[in-house]
Short mmCIF file of C-alpha atoms in Angstrom, two decimals:
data_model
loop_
_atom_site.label_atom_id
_atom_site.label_comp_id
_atom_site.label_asym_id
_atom_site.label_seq_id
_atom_site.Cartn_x
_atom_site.Cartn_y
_atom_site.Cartn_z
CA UNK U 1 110.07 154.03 110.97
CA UNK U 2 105.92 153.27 110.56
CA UNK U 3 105.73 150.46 107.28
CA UNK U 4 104.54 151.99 104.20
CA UNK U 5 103.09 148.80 103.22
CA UNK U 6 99.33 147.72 102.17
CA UNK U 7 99.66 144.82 104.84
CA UNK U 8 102.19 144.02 108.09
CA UNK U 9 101.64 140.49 107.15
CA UNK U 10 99.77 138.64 104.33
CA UNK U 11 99.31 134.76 105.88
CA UNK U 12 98.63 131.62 103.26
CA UNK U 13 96.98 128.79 105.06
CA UNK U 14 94.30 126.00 105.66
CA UNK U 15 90.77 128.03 105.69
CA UNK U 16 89.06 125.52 108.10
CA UNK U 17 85.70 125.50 110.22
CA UNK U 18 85.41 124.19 113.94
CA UNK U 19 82.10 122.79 114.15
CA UNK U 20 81.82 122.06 118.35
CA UNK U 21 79.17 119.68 120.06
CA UNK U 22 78.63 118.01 123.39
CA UNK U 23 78.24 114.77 123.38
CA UNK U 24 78.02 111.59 125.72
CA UNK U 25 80.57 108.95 125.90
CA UNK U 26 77.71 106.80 124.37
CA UNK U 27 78.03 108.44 121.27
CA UNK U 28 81.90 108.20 121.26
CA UNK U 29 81.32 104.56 121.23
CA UNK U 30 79.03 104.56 118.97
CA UNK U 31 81.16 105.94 115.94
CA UNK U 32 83.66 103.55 116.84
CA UNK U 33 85.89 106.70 117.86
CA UNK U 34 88.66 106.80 120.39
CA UNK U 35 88.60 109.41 122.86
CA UNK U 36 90.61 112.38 122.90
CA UNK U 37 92.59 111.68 118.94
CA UNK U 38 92.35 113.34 115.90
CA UNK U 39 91.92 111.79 112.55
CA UNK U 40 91.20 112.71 108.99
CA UNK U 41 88.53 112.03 107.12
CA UNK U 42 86.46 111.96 103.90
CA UNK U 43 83.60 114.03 102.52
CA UNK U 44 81.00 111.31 103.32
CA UNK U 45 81.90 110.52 106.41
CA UNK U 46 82.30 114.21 107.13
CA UNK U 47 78.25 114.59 106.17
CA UNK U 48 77.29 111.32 108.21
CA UNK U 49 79.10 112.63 111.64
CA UNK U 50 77.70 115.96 111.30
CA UNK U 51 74.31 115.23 110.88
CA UNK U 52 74.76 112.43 113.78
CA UNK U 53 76.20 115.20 116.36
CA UNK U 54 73.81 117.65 118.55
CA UNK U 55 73.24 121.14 118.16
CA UNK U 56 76.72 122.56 117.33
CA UNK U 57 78.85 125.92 117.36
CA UNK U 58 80.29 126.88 114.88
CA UNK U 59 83.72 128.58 115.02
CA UNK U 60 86.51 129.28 112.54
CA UNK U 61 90.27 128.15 112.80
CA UNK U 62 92.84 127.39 110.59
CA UNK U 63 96.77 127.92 112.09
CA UNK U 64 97.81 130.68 110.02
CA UNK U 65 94.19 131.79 110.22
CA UNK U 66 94.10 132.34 114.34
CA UNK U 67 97.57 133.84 113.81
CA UNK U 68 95.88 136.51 111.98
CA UNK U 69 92.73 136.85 113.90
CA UNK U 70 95.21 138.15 116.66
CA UNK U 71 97.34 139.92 115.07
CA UNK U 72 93.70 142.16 113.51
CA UNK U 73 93.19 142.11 117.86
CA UNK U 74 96.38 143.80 118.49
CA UNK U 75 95.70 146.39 115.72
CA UNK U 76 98.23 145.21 112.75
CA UNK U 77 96.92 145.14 109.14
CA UNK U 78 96.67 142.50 108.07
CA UNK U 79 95.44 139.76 104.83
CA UNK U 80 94.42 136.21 104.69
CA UNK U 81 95.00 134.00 101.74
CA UNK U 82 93.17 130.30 101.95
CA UNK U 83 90.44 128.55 100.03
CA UNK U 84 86.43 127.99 100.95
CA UNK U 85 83.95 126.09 98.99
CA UNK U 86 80.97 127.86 98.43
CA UNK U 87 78.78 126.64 101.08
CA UNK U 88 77.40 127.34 103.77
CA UNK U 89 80.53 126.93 106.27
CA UNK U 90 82.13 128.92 103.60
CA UNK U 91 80.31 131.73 104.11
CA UNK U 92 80.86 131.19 108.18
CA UNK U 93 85.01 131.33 107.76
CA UNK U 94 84.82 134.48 105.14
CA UNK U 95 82.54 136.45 107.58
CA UNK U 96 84.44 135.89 110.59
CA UNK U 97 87.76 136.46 109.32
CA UNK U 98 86.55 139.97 107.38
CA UNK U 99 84.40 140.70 111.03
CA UNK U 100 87.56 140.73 112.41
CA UNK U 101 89.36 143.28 110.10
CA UNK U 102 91.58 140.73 107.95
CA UNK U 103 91.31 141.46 103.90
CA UNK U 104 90.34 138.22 102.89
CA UNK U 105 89.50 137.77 99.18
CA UNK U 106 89.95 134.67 97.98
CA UNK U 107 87.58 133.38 95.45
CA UNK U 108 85.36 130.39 97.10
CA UNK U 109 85.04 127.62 94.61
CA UNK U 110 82.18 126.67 92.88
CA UNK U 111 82.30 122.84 92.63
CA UNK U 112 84.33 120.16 94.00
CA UNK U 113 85.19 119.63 97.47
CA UNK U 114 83.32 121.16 100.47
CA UNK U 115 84.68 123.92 102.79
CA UNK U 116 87.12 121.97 105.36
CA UNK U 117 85.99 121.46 108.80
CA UNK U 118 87.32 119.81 111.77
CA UNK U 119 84.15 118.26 113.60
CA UNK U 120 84.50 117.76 117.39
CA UNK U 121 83.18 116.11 120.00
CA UNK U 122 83.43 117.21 123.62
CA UNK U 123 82.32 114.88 126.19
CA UNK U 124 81.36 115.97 130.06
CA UNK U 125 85.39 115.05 131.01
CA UNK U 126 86.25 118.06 129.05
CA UNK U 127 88.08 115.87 125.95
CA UNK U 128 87.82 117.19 122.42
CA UNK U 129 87.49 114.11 119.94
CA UNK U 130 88.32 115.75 116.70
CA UNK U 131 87.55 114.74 112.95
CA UNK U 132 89.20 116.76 110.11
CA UNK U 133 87.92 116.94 106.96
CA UNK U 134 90.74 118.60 104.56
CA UNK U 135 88.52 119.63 102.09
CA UNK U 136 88.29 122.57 100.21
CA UNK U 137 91.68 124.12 101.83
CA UNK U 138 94.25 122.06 100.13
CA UNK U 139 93.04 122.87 96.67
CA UNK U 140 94.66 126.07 97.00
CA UNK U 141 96.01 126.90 93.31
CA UNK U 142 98.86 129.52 92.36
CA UNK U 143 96.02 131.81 90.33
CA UNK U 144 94.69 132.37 94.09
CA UNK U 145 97.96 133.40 95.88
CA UNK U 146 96.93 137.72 95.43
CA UNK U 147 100.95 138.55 94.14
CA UNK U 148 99.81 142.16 94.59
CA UNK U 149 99.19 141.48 98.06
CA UNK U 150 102.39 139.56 98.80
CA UNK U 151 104.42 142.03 97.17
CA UNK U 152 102.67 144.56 98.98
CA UNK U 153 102.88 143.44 102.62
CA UNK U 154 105.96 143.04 105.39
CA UNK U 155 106.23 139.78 105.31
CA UNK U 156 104.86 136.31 104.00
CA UNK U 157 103.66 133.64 106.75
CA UNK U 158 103.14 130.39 105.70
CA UNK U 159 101.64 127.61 107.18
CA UNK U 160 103.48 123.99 107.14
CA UNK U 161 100.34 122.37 107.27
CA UNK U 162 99.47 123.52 103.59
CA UNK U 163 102.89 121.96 102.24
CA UNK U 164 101.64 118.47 102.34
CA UNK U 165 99.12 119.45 99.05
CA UNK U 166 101.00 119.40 96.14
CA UNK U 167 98.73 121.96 94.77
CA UNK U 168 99.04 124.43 97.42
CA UNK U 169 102.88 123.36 98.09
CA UNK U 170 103.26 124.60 94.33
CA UNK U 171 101.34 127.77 95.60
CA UNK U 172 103.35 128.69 98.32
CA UNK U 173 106.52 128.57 96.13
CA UNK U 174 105.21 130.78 94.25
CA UNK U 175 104.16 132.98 96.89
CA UNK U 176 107.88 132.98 98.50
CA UNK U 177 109.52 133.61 95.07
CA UNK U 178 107.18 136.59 94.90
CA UNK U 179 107.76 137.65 97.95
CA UNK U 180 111.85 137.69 97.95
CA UNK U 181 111.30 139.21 93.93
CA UNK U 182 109.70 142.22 95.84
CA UNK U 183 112.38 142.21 98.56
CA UNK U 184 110.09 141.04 101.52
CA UNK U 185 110.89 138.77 104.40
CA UNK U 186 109.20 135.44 104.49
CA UNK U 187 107.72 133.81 107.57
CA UNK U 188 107.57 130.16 108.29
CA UNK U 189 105.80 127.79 110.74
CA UNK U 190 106.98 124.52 110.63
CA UNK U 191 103.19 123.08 112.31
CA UNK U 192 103.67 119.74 113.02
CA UNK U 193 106.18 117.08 113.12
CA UNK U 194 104.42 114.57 111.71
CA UNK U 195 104.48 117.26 108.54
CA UNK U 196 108.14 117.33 109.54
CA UNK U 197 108.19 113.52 109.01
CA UNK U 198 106.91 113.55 105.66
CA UNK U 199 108.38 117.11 104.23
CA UNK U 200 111.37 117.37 106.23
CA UNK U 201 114.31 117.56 103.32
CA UNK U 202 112.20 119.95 101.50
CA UNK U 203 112.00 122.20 104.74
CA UNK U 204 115.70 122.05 105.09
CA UNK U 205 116.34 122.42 102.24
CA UNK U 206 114.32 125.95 101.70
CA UNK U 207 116.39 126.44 105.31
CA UNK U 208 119.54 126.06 103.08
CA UNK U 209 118.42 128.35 100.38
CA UNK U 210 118.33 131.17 102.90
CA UNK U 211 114.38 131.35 101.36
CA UNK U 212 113.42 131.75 105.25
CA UNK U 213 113.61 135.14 107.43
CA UNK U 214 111.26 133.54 110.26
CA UNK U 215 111.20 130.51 111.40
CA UNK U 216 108.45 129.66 114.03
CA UNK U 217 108.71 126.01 115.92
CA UNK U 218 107.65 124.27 118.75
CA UNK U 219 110.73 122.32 120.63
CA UNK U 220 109.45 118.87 119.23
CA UNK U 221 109.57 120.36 115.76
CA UNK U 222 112.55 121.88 115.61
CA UNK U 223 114.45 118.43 116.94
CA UNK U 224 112.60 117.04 114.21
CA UNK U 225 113.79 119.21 111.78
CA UNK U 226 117.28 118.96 113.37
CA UNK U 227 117.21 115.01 113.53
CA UNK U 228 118.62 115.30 117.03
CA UNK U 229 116.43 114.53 120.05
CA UNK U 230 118.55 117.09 122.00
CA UNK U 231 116.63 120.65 122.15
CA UNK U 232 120.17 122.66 122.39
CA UNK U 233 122.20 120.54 119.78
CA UNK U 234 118.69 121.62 117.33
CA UNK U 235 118.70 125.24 118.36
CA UNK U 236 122.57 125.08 117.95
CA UNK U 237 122.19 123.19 114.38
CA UNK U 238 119.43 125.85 112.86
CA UNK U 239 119.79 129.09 114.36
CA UNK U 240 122.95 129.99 112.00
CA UNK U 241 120.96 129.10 109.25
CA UNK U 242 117.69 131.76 109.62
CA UNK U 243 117.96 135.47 110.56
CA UNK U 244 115.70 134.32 113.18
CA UNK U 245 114.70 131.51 115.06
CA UNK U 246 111.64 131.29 117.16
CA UNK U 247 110.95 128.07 119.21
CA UNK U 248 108.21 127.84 122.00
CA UNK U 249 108.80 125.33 124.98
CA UNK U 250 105.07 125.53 126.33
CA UNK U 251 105.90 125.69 130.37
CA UNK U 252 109.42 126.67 129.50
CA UNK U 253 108.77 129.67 127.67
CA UNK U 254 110.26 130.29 124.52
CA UNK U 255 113.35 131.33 123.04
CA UNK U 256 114.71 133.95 119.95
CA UNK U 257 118.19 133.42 118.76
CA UNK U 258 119.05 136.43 115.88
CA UNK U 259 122.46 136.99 114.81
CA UNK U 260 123.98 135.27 117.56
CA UNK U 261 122.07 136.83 120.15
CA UNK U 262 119.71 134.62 122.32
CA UNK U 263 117.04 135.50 124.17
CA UNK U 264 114.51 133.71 126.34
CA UNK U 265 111.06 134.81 128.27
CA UNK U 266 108.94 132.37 130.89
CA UNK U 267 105.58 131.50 130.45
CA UNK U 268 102.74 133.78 131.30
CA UNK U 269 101.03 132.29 134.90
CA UNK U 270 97.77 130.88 134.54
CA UNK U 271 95.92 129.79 136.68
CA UNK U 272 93.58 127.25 135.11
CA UNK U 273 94.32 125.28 131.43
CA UNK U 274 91.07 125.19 129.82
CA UNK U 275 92.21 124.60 126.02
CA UNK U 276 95.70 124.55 124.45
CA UNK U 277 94.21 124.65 120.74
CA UNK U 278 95.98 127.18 118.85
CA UNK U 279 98.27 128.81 121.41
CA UNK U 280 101.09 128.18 119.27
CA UNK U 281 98.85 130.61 116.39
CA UNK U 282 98.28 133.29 119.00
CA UNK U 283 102.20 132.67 120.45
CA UNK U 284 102.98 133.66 116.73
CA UNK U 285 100.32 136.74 116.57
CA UNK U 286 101.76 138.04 119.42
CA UNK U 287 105.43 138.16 118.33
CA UNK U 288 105.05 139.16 115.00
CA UNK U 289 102.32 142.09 116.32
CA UNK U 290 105.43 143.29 118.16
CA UNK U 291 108.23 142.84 115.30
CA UNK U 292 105.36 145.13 113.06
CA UNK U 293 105.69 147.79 116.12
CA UNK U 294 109.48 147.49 116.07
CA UNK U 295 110.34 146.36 119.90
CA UNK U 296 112.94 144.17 121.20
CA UNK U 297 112.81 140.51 120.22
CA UNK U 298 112.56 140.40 124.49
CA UNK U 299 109.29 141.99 123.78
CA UNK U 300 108.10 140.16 121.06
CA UNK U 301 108.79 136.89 122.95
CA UNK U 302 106.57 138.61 126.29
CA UNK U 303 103.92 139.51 123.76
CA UNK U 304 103.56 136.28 121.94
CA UNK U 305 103.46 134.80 125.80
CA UNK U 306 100.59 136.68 126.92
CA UNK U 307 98.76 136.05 123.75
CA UNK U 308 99.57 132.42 124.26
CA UNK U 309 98.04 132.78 127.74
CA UNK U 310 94.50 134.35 127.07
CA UNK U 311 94.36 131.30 124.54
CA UNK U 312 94.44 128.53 126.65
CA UNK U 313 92.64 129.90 129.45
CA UNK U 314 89.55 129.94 127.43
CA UNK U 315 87.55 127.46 124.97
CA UNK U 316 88.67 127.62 121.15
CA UNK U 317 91.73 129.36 118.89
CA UNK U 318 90.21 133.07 118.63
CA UNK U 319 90.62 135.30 121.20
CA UNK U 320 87.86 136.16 123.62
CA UNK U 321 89.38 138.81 125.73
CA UNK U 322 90.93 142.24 124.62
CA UNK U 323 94.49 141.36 123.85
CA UNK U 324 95.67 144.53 123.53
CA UNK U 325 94.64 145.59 126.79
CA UNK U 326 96.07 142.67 128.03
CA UNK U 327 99.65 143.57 126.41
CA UNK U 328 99.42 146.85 127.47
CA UNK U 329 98.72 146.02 131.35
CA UNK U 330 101.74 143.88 130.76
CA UNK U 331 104.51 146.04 128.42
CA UNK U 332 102.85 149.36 128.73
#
């Protein structure tokens, strides 16, 4: 039976800019920067790089964000939930998200901290030196969490990356107690283990609560969240504990255990890796797309792995080719 609901999936997340450049190794040295990492930093430092890179594309991300962008590609309805200073980058994020067909609303604030961007710096070996300023996106507050839309849409997907705020962490309880109030599932992506690391106990504990419906992982994440460094002992460990249990294996495939049953897909061929960033968000687009259409969780896996394949073969987390032709020519 079709959903009645406003949205297939309402998605809370980190609302985040990718602001891409060339540049020479020269420049790498320069800032003192080691090639190829990732590292946060501050507002000032944030203005200083940018104004210190060359000309620059601009291109929105943000995990939960991509998820969304292509799910909207594979035709679900769909509503994003994240905060934007406004600003000019701002202004960049809310356009391309609503160009895309996701109902994004959320009021962009009027003072404080700047829209979050991630500032990167590709040199001619193809490495992506990135710089992440938070931001904006982690002052997320509870007033901003749209309970009409929650209540309103399939399910909840939230974004471990937005737990380690305690401001938005309080926001995204409230968005799960709204959610169960109104008898919808909730979706979780665990993100990264070094979130793992530092949020762990609350994650398994919010396992324990039965507060989870989805859980999405990677197989490094969900050994972390297991404490086990053995993928089937982890799988084993948390699959009782969530109706079900996604975990991606990159190469490997990726697995669904629900209610017992187990079921596992191979990765999509490709024949050249151009850019991994965000195939994990399109993996989960992909899957969930197909739960919204009601197929087997064999399909949903084969969905999420085709998404997760026109991702990497291309530059950046949003999707440059038709996805849902490329589903079709692949499920029918």
């Amino acid at each position: 039976m079709a959903s009645t609901a406003r949205f297939e999936v309402v998605a809370i997340g980190n609302a985040i800019v990718d602001v891409i450049a060339r540049a020479d190794d020269a420049l790498i040295e320069a800032e003192g920067l080691t090639k190829g990492s990732m590292r946060l930093i501050d507002a000032e430092e944030a203005g200083r790089l940018y104004a210190a890179m060359g000309p620059a594309i601009e291109m929105s991300g943000g995990s939960a964000a991509n998820t969304l962008a292509g799910m909207a590609a594979l035709g679900r309805r769909c509503a994003f939930i994240g905060q934007v200073a406004d600003d000019q980058l701002g202004s960049v994020f809310t356009h391309d998200l609503r160009a895309l067909g996701v109902a994004y609303e959320t009021p962009a604030l009027k003072e404080g901290a700047p829209t979050a961007r991630c500032l990167i710096l590709v040199t001619p070996d193809g490495q992506r030196t990135m710089n992440t300023f938070l931001g904006a996106s982690h002052l997320l507050e509870q007033a901003m969490i749209a309970e009409d839309w929650i209540a309103d849409a399939d399910i909840l997907y939230l974004e471990g990356y937005l737990w380690d705020p305690p401001l938005s962490r309080a926001a995204m309880r409230r968005a799960i107690d709204v959610a169960r109030g109104s008898g919808r599932k909730v979706a979780f992506t665990l993100s990264d283990a070094f979130i793992i690391d530092r949020h762990g106990d609350d994650f398994r504990a919010l396992v324990g609560e039965g507060l989870f419906d989805i859980l999405f992982a990677n197989e490094v994440e969900i050994c972390a969240l297991a404490g086990t460094q053995d993928f089937e002992a982890a799988v084993a460990a948390i699959a009782p504990r969530v109706p079900l249990l996604v975990v991606t294996r990159s190469e490997k495939g990726a697995i669904a255990v629900a209610n017992g049953e187990r079921v596992a897909v191979g990765a999509e061929p490709i024949e050249t890796v151009v850019d991994t960033t965000g195939a994990g968000d399109l993996f989960a687009a992909g899957f969930l797309a197909g739960q919204a259409e009601g197929r087997s969780l064999a399909d949903c896996l084969t969905m999420g792995a085709v998404c997760a394949r026109e991702i990497i073969a291309q530059v950046g987390p949003r999707a440059q080719s038709d996805l849902k032709a490329e589903v079709a020519a692949r499920l029918g």
